[in-house]
Amino acid sequence: MLIVANWKAYVEELARAKKLLAVSKRLAREDGIAIVLAPPAPLLGVLSAKNKSRVAFAAQDISATAGGALTGEATAPAYAAASASYAILGHSERRAAGDTDAVVAVKLAHALAHGLTPILCVGEAERDGEGRYLALVREEITAAVELLTPRERTRVIVAYEPLWAIGTTAEHAIDPNDLAEMVLYIRKVIAELLPGKSARRSLVLYGGSVEPDNVRGLAGASDVDGFLIGHASVDPHTFAELVKQLT
Ligand code: 13P
């Protein structure tokens, strides 16, 4: 299981960040568990500097630019220099701040060009009776990989994060059977976009109110490869409880 902890802007103190890293290092020793932390950029730089553990790091976003005279931008090479190995891209909170499908596609290309594995977030704002949400998920995935070579496409991780399930509590997360269905659907979409049978190795994650109470049910009912976790990843005790449900 791949567990990606998206700290968003919840973690703002170094002491708390270090505590979360220490807990994550212990959890990452469990067989079958891989942990990726996505701290705010300055904290990522501090934590990753001396990291020799199995914990890996992700950017929460990267610049769509190629660098230069652009105050405030943090590019893929800058994250790679800080030892990030993944980049969360197309998160709904970044899309709400202006990232279009075209911008997300450019970011995926930049990430891959600099050795960062993209974690592409897709998901609908609401579910309609006619299945339009399925078309939207398909469109978001298709548009995001448009600029990539077939080989690059095989490296993309897709995280299904329906907006209606983000930031609430376990009982408002997705129904495990609905997740199973969506994971199958996403695998079908990926298979159409990737060369040969390579999509079989692609990872599909779920995010949206994953908590210690529901993570085991979601993992058990579906063929999901892991989780992208927000609020439950920023308290050391809750995060440890959650990961232990999967061991
Ligand atoms: P929550 O786990 O807080 O719902 O956030 C999910 C998310 O957006 C992870 O990227």
CSV table of C-alpha atoms in Angstrom, one decimal, residues 28-168:
chain,number,residue,atom,x,y,z
A,28,ALA,CA,7.5,2.8,6.9
A,29,ARG,CA,9.4,-0.2,8.3
A,30,GLU,CA,6.3,-2.3,8.1
A,31,ASP,CA,6.2,-4.8,5.2
A,32,GLY,CA,4.0,-3.7,2.3
A,33,ILE,CA,3.7,-0.1,3.5
A,34,ALA,CA,5.4,2.8,1.5
A,35,ILE,CA,5.0,6.3,3.0
A,36,VAL,CA,5.3,9.5,1.1
A,37,LEU,CA,5.1,12.9,2.9
A,38,ALA,CA,4.0,16.0,1.2
A,39,PRO,CA,4.9,18.9,3.5
A,40,PRO,CA,4.7,22.6,2.7
A,41,ALA,CA,7.8,23.4,0.5
A,42,PRO,CA,10.1,24.9,3.1
A,43,LEU,CA,9.4,22.1,5.6
A,44,LEU,CA,10.0,19.5,2.9
A,45,GLY,CA,13.5,21.0,2.3
A,46,VAL,CA,14.3,20.8,6.0
A,47,LEU,CA,13.0,17.3,6.6
A,48,SER,CA,14.4,15.7,3.5
A,49,ALA,CA,17.9,17.1,4.0
A,50,LYS,CA,19.1,14.4,6.3
A,51,ASN,CA,16.5,11.7,5.5
A,52,LYS,CA,18.0,8.3,5.1
A,53,SER,CA,14.8,6.3,5.9
A,54,ARG,CA,12.3,4.6,3.6
A,55,VAL,CA,10.1,7.7,3.8
A,56,ALA,CA,9.9,9.6,0.5
A,57,PHE,CA,8.8,13.1,-0.2
A,58,ALA,CA,6.3,14.8,-2.6
A,59,ALA,CA,5.8,18.3,-3.7
A,60,GLN,CA,2.2,19.5,-3.1
A,61,ASP,CA,2.4,21.2,-6.5
A,62,ILE,CA,5.0,22.4,-8.9
A,63,SER,CA,5.3,25.5,-11.1
A,64,ALA,CA,4.0,25.2,-14.6
A,65,THR,CA,6.9,27.4,-15.7
A,66,ALA,CA,10.5,26.5,-16.7
A,67,GLY,CA,11.9,28.9,-14.1
A,68,GLY,CA,13.6,32.3,-14.4
A,69,ALA,CA,12.4,35.7,-13.3
A,70,LEU,CA,9.3,34.4,-11.6
A,71,THR,CA,9.1,35.4,-8.0
A,72,GLY,CA,7.4,32.9,-5.8
A,73,GLU,CA,7.5,29.9,-8.2
A,74,ALA,CA,9.0,26.6,-7.2
A,75,THR,CA,9.9,24.5,-10.2
A,76,ALA,CA,10.3,20.7,-10.6
A,77,PRO,CA,14.2,20.9,-10.6
A,78,ALA,CA,14.0,22.8,-7.3
A,79,TYR,CA,11.9,20.1,-5.7
A,80,ALA,CA,14.1,17.4,-7.2
A,81,ALA,CA,17.1,19.3,-5.6
A,82,ALA,CA,15.3,19.1,-2.3
A,83,SER,CA,15.1,15.3,-2.7
A,84,ALA,CA,11.4,15.1,-3.5
A,85,SER,CA,10.6,12.1,-5.6
A,86,TYR,CA,6.9,12.7,-6.3
A,87,ALA,CA,4.7,15.6,-7.1
A,88,ILE,CA,0.9,15.9,-6.3
A,89,LEU,CA,-0.5,17.6,-9.4
A,90,GLY,CA,-4.0,18.7,-10.3
A,91,HIS,CA,-5.3,18.7,-6.7
A,92,SER,CA,-8.8,20.1,-6.6
A,93,GLU,CA,-7.5,22.8,-4.2
A,94,ARG,CA,-5.0,23.9,-6.9
A,95,ARG,CA,-7.6,23.6,-9.7
A,96,ALA,CA,-9.9,25.9,-7.6
A,97,ALA,CA,-7.0,28.3,-7.6
A,98,GLY,CA,-6.8,28.3,-11.4
A,99,ASP,CA,-5.1,25.2,-12.6
A,100,THR,CA,-6.9,24.1,-15.8
A,101,ASP,CA,-6.5,20.7,-17.5
A,102,ALA,CA,-3.9,22.3,-19.8
A,103,VAL,CA,-1.9,23.7,-16.9
A,104,VAL,CA,-2.0,20.3,-15.2
A,105,ALA,CA,-0.7,18.6,-18.4
A,106,VAL,CA,2.3,21.0,-18.5
A,107,LYS,CA,3.1,20.3,-14.9
A,108,LEU,CA,3.0,16.5,-15.5
A,109,ALA,CA,5.5,17.0,-18.3
A,110,HIS,CA,7.8,19.1,-16.1
A,111,ALA,CA,7.6,16.7,-13.2
A,112,LEU,CA,8.6,13.7,-15.4
A,113,ALA,CA,11.3,15.6,-17.2
A,114,HIS,CA,13.0,16.1,-13.8
A,115,GLY,CA,12.5,12.7,-12.3
A,116,LEU,CA,9.4,13.4,-10.1
A,117,THR,CA,6.7,10.8,-10.3
A,118,PRO,CA,3.4,12.6,-10.8
A,119,ILE,CA,0.4,11.8,-8.5
A,120,LEU,CA,-2.4,13.1,-10.7
A,121,CYS,CA,-5.6,14.1,-8.8
A,122,VAL,CA,-8.9,13.7,-10.6
A,123,GLY,CA,-12.5,13.7,-9.3
A,124,GLU,CA,-15.9,15.1,-9.7
A,125,ALA,CA,-17.5,17.9,-7.6
A,126,GLU,CA,-20.8,16.0,-7.4
A,127,ARG,CA,-22.4,12.8,-8.6
A,128,ASP,CA,-25.2,13.0,-11.1
A,129,GLY,CA,-27.6,10.2,-12.1
A,130,GLU,CA,-26.6,10.1,-15.7
A,131,GLY,CA,-22.9,9.2,-15.1
A,132,ARG,CA,-21.5,12.5,-16.3
A,133,TYR,CA,-19.0,12.2,-13.5
A,134,LEU,CA,-17.4,9.2,-15.2
A,135,ALA,CA,-16.9,11.3,-18.4
A,136,LEU,CA,-15.3,14.0,-16.3
A,137,VAL,CA,-12.8,11.7,-14.7
A,138,ARG,CA,-12.0,10.2,-18.1
A,139,GLU,CA,-11.4,13.8,-19.5
A,140,GLU,CA,-9.2,14.8,-16.6
A,141,ILE,CA,-7.0,11.8,-17.0
A,142,THR,CA,-6.9,12.0,-20.8
A,143,ALA,CA,-6.0,15.7,-20.8
A,144,ALA,CA,-3.3,15.4,-18.2
A,145,VAL,CA,-1.3,12.8,-20.1
A,146,GLU,CA,-1.7,14.4,-23.5
A,147,LEU,CA,1.8,15.8,-23.7
A,148,LEU,CA,3.5,12.7,-22.5
A,149,THR,CA,5.2,9.9,-24.4
A,150,PRO,CA,3.8,6.4,-24.0
A,151,ARG,CA,6.7,5.5,-21.7
A,152,GLU,CA,6.2,8.6,-19.5
A,153,ARG,CA,2.5,7.8,-19.2
A,154,THR,CA,3.4,4.5,-17.5
A,155,ARG,CA,4.9,6.4,-14.6
A,156,VAL,CA,1.8,8.4,-13.7
A,157,ILE,CA,-0.1,7.6,-10.5
A,158,VAL,CA,-3.8,8.5,-10.5
A,159,ALA,CA,-5.4,9.6,-7.3
A,160,TYR,CA,-9.2,9.6,-7.4
A,161,GLU,CA,-10.3,12.4,-5.1
A,162,PRO,CA,-14.0,13.3,-5.4
A,163,LEU,CA,-14.5,16.9,-4.2
A,164,TRP,CA,-17.6,16.0,-2.2
A,165,ALA,CA,-15.6,13.6,0.0
A,166,ILE,CA,-12.6,15.9,0.7
A,167,GLY,CA,-12.3,17.4,4.2
A,168,THR,CA,-15.3,15.8,5.9
